[in-house]
Coordinates of C-alpha atoms in Angstrom, one line a residue:
X1 CA -51.1 -40.5 127.9
X2 CA -49.9 -44.0 127.0
X3 CA -47.4 -42.9 124.4
X4 CA -44.6 -44.8 125.9
X5 CA -41.9 -46.2 123.6
X6 CA -43.2 -49.8 124.4
X7 CA -46.8 -49.0 123.6
X8 CA -46.0 -47.1 120.4
X9 CA -43.8 -50.0 119.2
X10 CA -46.5 -52.6 120.1
X11 CA -49.1 -50.6 118.3
X12 CA -46.9 -50.3 115.2
X13 CA -45.9 -54.0 115.4
X14 CA -49.4 -55.4 115.7
X15 CA -50.8 -53.0 113.1
X16 CA -48.2 -53.9 110.5
X17 CA -49.6 -55.8 107.5
X18 CA -46.1 -57.0 106.6
X19 CA -45.5 -59.0 109.8
X20 CA -47.2 -62.4 110.4
X21 CA -48.6 -63.4 113.9
X22 CA -45.7 -65.9 114.1
X23 CA -43.1 -63.2 113.4
X24 CA -44.7 -60.9 116.0
X25 CA -44.5 -63.7 118.6
X26 CA -40.8 -64.4 117.7
X27 CA -39.9 -60.8 118.1
X28 CA -41.7 -60.6 121.4
X29 CA -40.1 -63.7 122.7
X30 CA -36.6 -62.4 121.7
X31 CA -37.3 -59.1 123.4
X32 CA -38.5 -60.8 126.6
X33 CA -35.3 -62.9 126.6
X34 CA -33.2 -59.7 126.1
X35 CA -35.0 -58.0 129.0
X36 CA -34.4 -61.0 131.3
X37 CA -30.7 -60.8 130.6
X38 CA -30.7 -57.1 131.2
X39 CA -32.4 -57.7 134.6
X40 CA -29.7 -60.2 135.4
X41 CA -26.7 -58.0 134.5
X42 CA -27.8 -54.4 135.0
X43 CA -26.5 -54.1 138.6
X44 CA -23.2 -55.8 137.8
X45 CA -21.5 -52.9 136.1
X46 CA -18.6 -52.9 138.5
X47 CA -18.0 -56.6 138.2
X48 CA -18.1 -56.4 134.4
X49 CA -15.6 -53.5 134.6
X50 CA -13.3 -55.5 136.9
X51 CA -13.2 -58.5 134.6
X52 CA -12.5 -56.3 131.5
X53 CA -9.7 -54.6 133.5
X54 CA -8.2 -57.9 134.4
X55 CA -7.8 -58.7 130.7
X56 CA -5.3 -55.8 130.4
X57 CA -3.5 -56.8 133.6
X58 CA -0.6 -59.2 134.1
X59 CA -2.5 -62.0 135.8
X60 CA -4.1 -63.7 132.8
X61 CA -5.0 -66.8 134.7
X62 CA -7.1 -64.8 137.1
X63 CA -8.8 -63.1 134.2
X64 CA -9.7 -66.5 132.7
X65 CA -10.9 -67.8 136.1
X66 CA -13.2 -64.8 136.6
X67 CA -14.6 -65.1 133.1
X68 CA -15.2 -68.8 133.7
X69 CA -17.0 -68.1 137.0
X70 CA -19.1 -65.4 135.4
X71 CA -20.1 -67.5 132.4
X72 CA -20.3 -70.7 134.4
X73 CA -18.1 -72.2 131.7
X74 CA -14.5 -73.3 132.5
X75 CA -12.1 -71.4 130.2
X76 CA -9.2 -73.9 130.6
X77 CA -5.6 -73.3 131.6
X78 CA -4.0 -72.2 128.4
X79 CA -2.4 -68.7 128.5
X80 CA -1.7 -68.5 124.8
X81 CA -2.7 -65.0 123.6
X82 CA -5.3 -66.5 121.2
X83 CA -7.0 -68.4 124.0
X84 CA -7.0 -65.4 126.3
X85 CA -8.6 -63.4 123.5
X86 CA -11.1 -66.1 123.0
X87 CA -12.2 -65.8 126.6
X88 CA -12.5 -62.1 126.3
X89 CA -14.8 -62.2 123.3
X90 CA -16.9 -65.0 124.8
X91 CA -17.4 -62.7 127.8
X92 CA -18.2 -59.6 125.8
X93 CA -20.5 -61.4 123.3
X94 CA -22.5 -63.0 126.1
X95 CA -22.8 -60.1 128.5
X96 CA -23.7 -57.5 125.8
X97 CA -25.9 -59.6 123.7
X98 CA -29.1 -57.7 124.7
X99 CA -27.7 -54.5 123.1
X100 CA -26.7 -55.9 119.7
X101 CA -28.2 -57.6 116.7
X102 CA -26.9 -61.2 117.0
X103 CA -27.6 -62.1 113.4
X104 CA -25.7 -59.1 112.2
X105 CA -22.8 -59.7 114.5
X106 CA -22.6 -63.3 113.4
X107 CA -22.5 -62.3 109.8
X108 CA -19.8 -59.7 110.2
X109 CA -17.6 -62.0 112.3
X110 CA -17.7 -64.6 109.4
X111 CA -17.1 -61.8 106.9
X112 CA -14.0 -60.5 108.8
X113 CA -12.5 -63.9 109.2
X114 CA -12.9 -64.7 105.5
X115 CA -11.5 -61.3 104.6
X116 CA -8.3 -61.7 106.4
X117 CA -7.6 -65.0 104.7
X118 CA -8.4 -63.5 101.3
X119 CA -6.0 -60.6 101.9
X120 CA -3.2 -62.9 103.1
X121 CA -0.1 -61.6 101.5
X122 CA 2.7 -59.0 101.7
X123 CA 0.6 -55.8 101.5
X124 CA -1.8 -57.0 104.2
X125 CA 1.1 -58.3 106.4
X126 CA 2.8 -54.9 106.1
X127 CA -0.4 -53.3 107.3
X128 CA -0.8 -55.7 110.2
X129 CA 2.9 -55.1 111.2
X130 CA 2.4 -51.4 111.2
X131 CA -0.8 -51.2 113.4
X132 CA 0.6 -53.8 115.9
X133 CA 4.2 -52.6 116.2
X134 CA 3.0 -49.0 116.7
X135 CA 0.6 -50.2 119.5
X136 CA -2.3 -48.7 117.6
X137 CA -4.4 -51.9 117.5
X138 CA -3.8 -52.7 121.1
X139 CA -4.7 -49.2 122.3
X140 CA -7.8 -49.2 120.1
X141 CA -9.0 -52.5 121.5
X142 CA -8.5 -51.2 125.1
X143 CA -10.5 -48.1 124.2
X144 CA -13.3 -50.2 122.9
X145 CA -13.3 -52.3 126.1
X146 CA -13.6 -49.1 128.2
X147 CA -16.9 -48.4 126.5
X148 CA -18.7 -51.6 127.4
X149 CA -19.2 -51.2 131.1
X150 CA -20.5 -47.7 130.5
X151 CA -23.3 -49.1 128.3
X152 CA -24.7 -51.0 131.2
X153 CA -24.4 -47.8 133.2
X154 CA -26.9 -46.4 130.6
X155 CA -29.1 -49.5 130.3
X156 CA -32.2 -47.9 131.9
X157 CA -32.7 -45.2 129.2
X158 CA -31.4 -47.6 126.6
X159 CA -34.3 -50.0 127.2
X160 CA -37.0 -47.8 125.5
X161 CA -34.7 -47.5 122.5
X162 CA -34.5 -51.3 122.4
X163 CA -38.3 -51.5 122.0
X164 CA -37.8 -49.9 118.6
X165 CA -36.1 -53.1 117.4
X166 CA -39.5 -54.7 117.4
X167 CA -40.7 -52.7 114.4
X168 CA -39.0 -51.6 111.1
X169 CA -41.6 -48.9 110.3
X170 CA -41.4 -46.9 113.5
X171 CA -40.7 -43.2 112.7
X172 CA -39.3 -40.6 115.0
X173 CA -42.3 -39.2 116.9
X174 CA -43.4 -35.6 116.6
X175 CA -44.5 -35.9 120.2
X176 CA -41.8 -37.2 122.5
X177 CA -42.2 -40.8 123.7
X178 CA -41.1 -40.1 127.1
X179 CA -38.3 -41.8 129.0
X180 CA -38.5 -41.8 132.8
X181 CA -34.9 -41.7 133.8
X182 CA -32.0 -39.6 135.0
X183 CA -31.1 -36.4 133.3
X184 CA -29.7 -36.3 129.7
X185 CA -26.5 -34.8 131.0
X186 CA -25.6 -38.2 132.6
X187 CA -25.3 -39.8 129.2
X188 CA -24.2 -37.3 126.6
X189 CA -20.5 -37.8 127.1
X190 CA -20.9 -41.5 126.4
X191 CA -22.1 -40.7 122.9
X192 CA -19.0 -38.6 122.3
X193 CA -16.7 -41.3 123.6
X194 CA -18.2 -44.0 121.4
X195 CA -18.0 -41.6 118.4
X196 CA -14.3 -41.0 119.0
X197 CA -13.5 -44.7 119.2
X198 CA -15.6 -45.3 116.0
X199 CA -13.6 -42.5 114.2
X200 CA -10.3 -44.3 115.0
X201 CA -11.7 -47.7 114.0
X202 CA -12.2 -46.2 110.5
X203 CA -8.4 -46.2 110.2
X204 CA -8.7 -50.0 110.0
X205 CA -11.5 -49.8 107.4
X206 CA -9.5 -47.4 105.3
X207 CA -6.3 -49.4 105.4
X208 CA -8.0 -52.5 104.3
X209 CA -10.0 -50.6 101.6
X210 CA -6.7 -49.2 100.2
X211 CA -5.2 -52.7 100.0
X212 CA -8.3 -54.1 98.2
X213 CA -8.4 -51.3 95.6
X214 CA -4.7 -50.3 95.3
X215 CA -2.6 -52.9 97.0
X216 CA -1.2 -50.6 99.6
X217 CA -2.8 -49.6 102.9
X218 CA -1.3 -46.1 102.6
X219 CA -2.5 -45.4 99.1
X220 CA -5.7 -43.4 98.9
X221 CA -7.8 -42.5 95.9
X222 CA -7.6 -38.9 94.7
X223 CA -10.7 -36.9 95.5
X224 CA -11.7 -33.3 95.0
X225 CA -9.2 -31.2 96.8
X226 CA -6.3 -33.7 96.6
X227 CA -5.3 -37.0 98.1
X228 CA -3.7 -38.4 101.2
X229 CA -0.2 -39.9 101.4
X230 CA -0.7 -42.2 104.4
X231 CA -3.0 -43.7 107.0
X232 CA -1.3 -41.4 109.5
X233 CA -2.7 -38.4 107.5
X234 CA -6.1 -40.1 107.4
X235 CA -6.1 -40.6 111.1
X236 CA -5.8 -36.8 111.7
X237 CA -8.8 -36.0 109.5
X238 CA -12.1 -35.0 111.1
X239 CA -14.8 -37.7 111.3
X240 CA -16.8 -36.2 108.4
X241 CA -13.8 -35.9 106.2
X242 CA -12.8 -39.5 106.8
X243 CA -15.9 -40.8 105.0
X244 CA -14.8 -39.0 101.9
X245 CA -11.7 -41.2 101.5
X246 CA -13.5 -44.5 101.8
X247 CA -14.1 -44.9 98.0
X248 CA -16.3 -47.9 97.0
X249 CA -15.7 -49.2 100.5
X250 CA -15.6 -53.0 101.1
X251 CA -17.7 -52.5 104.3
X252 CA -21.0 -50.8 103.8
X253 CA -20.7 -48.0 106.3
X254 CA -23.7 -45.7 106.7
X255 CA -22.3 -42.3 107.5
X256 CA -25.6 -41.4 109.2
X257 CA -24.8 -43.9 112.0
X258 CA -22.9 -41.1 113.7
X259 CA -23.9 -37.5 113.9
X260 CA -20.6 -35.6 113.8
X261 CA -22.4 -32.3 114.5
X262 CA -23.9 -33.7 117.7
X263 CA -20.6 -35.2 118.7
X264 CA -18.8 -31.8 118.2
X265 CA -21.6 -29.9 120.0
X266 CA -21.3 -32.2 123.0
X267 CA -17.5 -31.9 123.0
X268 CA -17.7 -28.1 123.1
X269 CA -20.8 -28.0 125.4
X270 CA -22.9 -26.4 122.7
X271 CA -26.0 -28.5 123.7
X272 CA -29.1 -27.9 125.7
X273 CA -31.7 -30.2 127.3
X274 CA -35.3 -29.5 128.2
X275 CA -36.2 -31.7 131.1
X276 CA -40.0 -31.1 130.6
X277 CA -40.3 -31.8 126.9
X278 CA -37.2 -34.1 126.8
X279 CA -35.9 -32.2 123.8
X280 CA -32.2 -32.2 123.1
X281 CA -31.0 -29.1 121.1
X282 CA -27.5 -29.1 119.8
X283 CA -25.6 -26.4 117.9
X284 CA -23.0 -27.9 115.4
X285 CA -21.8 -24.4 114.5
X286 CA -22.0 -23.0 118.0
X287 CA -19.3 -21.3 120.0
X288 CA -19.1 -18.0 118.1
X289 CA -20.4 -14.6 118.9
X290 CA -23.4 -14.8 116.6
X291 CA -26.2 -17.2 117.5
X292 CA -26.4 -20.3 115.2
X293 CA -29.2 -22.5 114.2
X294 CA -29.8 -25.5 116.4
X295 CA -31.1 -29.0 115.7
X296 CA -33.6 -30.7 118.0
X297 CA -34.2 -34.3 118.7
X298 CA -36.0 -36.1 121.6
X299 CA -34.1 -37.9 124.3
X300 CA -35.5 -41.2 122.9
X301 CA -34.0 -40.5 119.5
X302 CA -30.7 -39.6 121.2
X303 CA -30.6 -43.0 123.0
X304 CA -31.5 -44.8 119.8
X305 CA -28.7 -43.0 118.0
X306 CA -26.3 -44.0 120.8
X307 CA -27.4 -47.6 120.5
X308 CA -26.9 -47.6 116.7
X309 CA -23.4 -46.2 117.1
X310 CA -22.5 -48.7 119.8
X311 CA -23.6 -51.5 117.6
X312 CA -21.3 -50.4 114.8
X313 CA -18.4 -49.9 117.2
X314 CA -19.1 -53.4 118.5
X315 CA -19.0 -54.8 114.9
X316 CA -15.7 -53.1 114.3
X317 CA -14.4 -54.5 117.6
X318 CA -14.8 -57.9 116.0
X319 CA -12.6 -56.7 113.1
X320 CA -9.9 -55.9 115.7
X321 CA -10.3 -59.5 117.1
X322 CA -9.9 -60.9 113.5
X323 CA -6.8 -58.8 112.9
X324 CA -5.2 -60.0 116.2
X325 CA -6.1 -63.6 115.3
X326 CA -4.5 -63.2 111.9
X327 CA -1.3 -61.9 113.6
X328 CA -1.2 -64.8 116.1
X329 CA -2.3 -67.7 114.0
X330 CA -1.3 -66.8 110.4
X331 CA 1.4 -64.2 110.2
X332 CA 3.4 -65.3 113.2
X333 CA 3.1 -68.9 112.1
X334 CA 4.4 -68.2 108.6
X335 CA 7.4 -66.4 110.0
X336 CA 8.5 -69.3 112.3

C-alpha cells in the first residue's frame, strides 16, 4: 500500500542527506513543468506524427507552416535544407522535452558541433560523402523520427519512470512499484525498435572513432579474434559485438544502456509478463528445445530502461543533425 513510484521517489528525495531543500524544490518544480507539458501533448500523438511525416514529404512549406502553428512561432519562408532541418529540430526538442535531460542534450549538441569542426578535413569528408551518397544518414534520420510519436503513445506508463529522475539513489525495488496502465505487451516492441535504431546509430560513432584514432573511418583496431575491414562489416555485427570495436571511444557509451538479451528475447517472442505481479521475464537464450534460465525485472524497470535507451537515441539523433549541417554548411560550401 502506498508504494507507488511517485511516493517512493518522494520518500527517497526528502530523506536524502545530499540534497538541500532548495535542490528538492528545484527538482519538484522541474518535474511539475514536465508533467504540465505532458498533459498538454499526450493526446496529440496523431498531430505530432503528421507533422513529422510532412518533413519527409515534398511540401516543405506546409511542413514549416504546421511547425510554426504548433510552436506558435513563425518559421519563416526559407526552404533551404538547413532551415527546414532547423524547424524540424525545434519541433522535436520542444515537444519531447519532458522525456529527456535538457542539460545533457545541450552539452552533447555543443560537443557534436565542435567535433565536426575539429574533424574538418579529407578523412571526415570522405566519411560524410559515404554515409550521405549511400542514403544511410537520411534513412537513419527517418527511422529516428518514426520513434518519436510512439513515445507519446507510451507516455502513461513512462510517467512513473520519470519520477525516478527526482532522485539519484533510487534502487530497483524488490517489491514492484506498480504501474496502473495497459498491458506490457502494448509496449515491448517499442523497446526493440529503439534498440535497432540505436544499433545502427553506432555506425556513426564507430566511423568517427576510427577517424580520430586512425585517420580512416573504415580502419578498426585489431581485437581478440581479428579486425574489421570496413564500416559495412561493422554494421552487420550484432549489437553486443559492436561495442567491442569502439576502442577508447570518443563518446562515453554505457553498454548497459541497452539490454541486447532483452531486445533479442522480444524479437523472438521469448518473453513473458505476469499481470498480477507486473514481472517481466525474458529468456535471452530461449528458442531451443531445452529450457533456459530467464531474467526477471518489473514493468517499472522495463519502462525506465526504455526511457534511458530513448534518451541515448535522442542524443545520437543530434549527431545526425550535426553531420547534415556539416554537409550543408561546410563541405558543400568548400566545394563551390
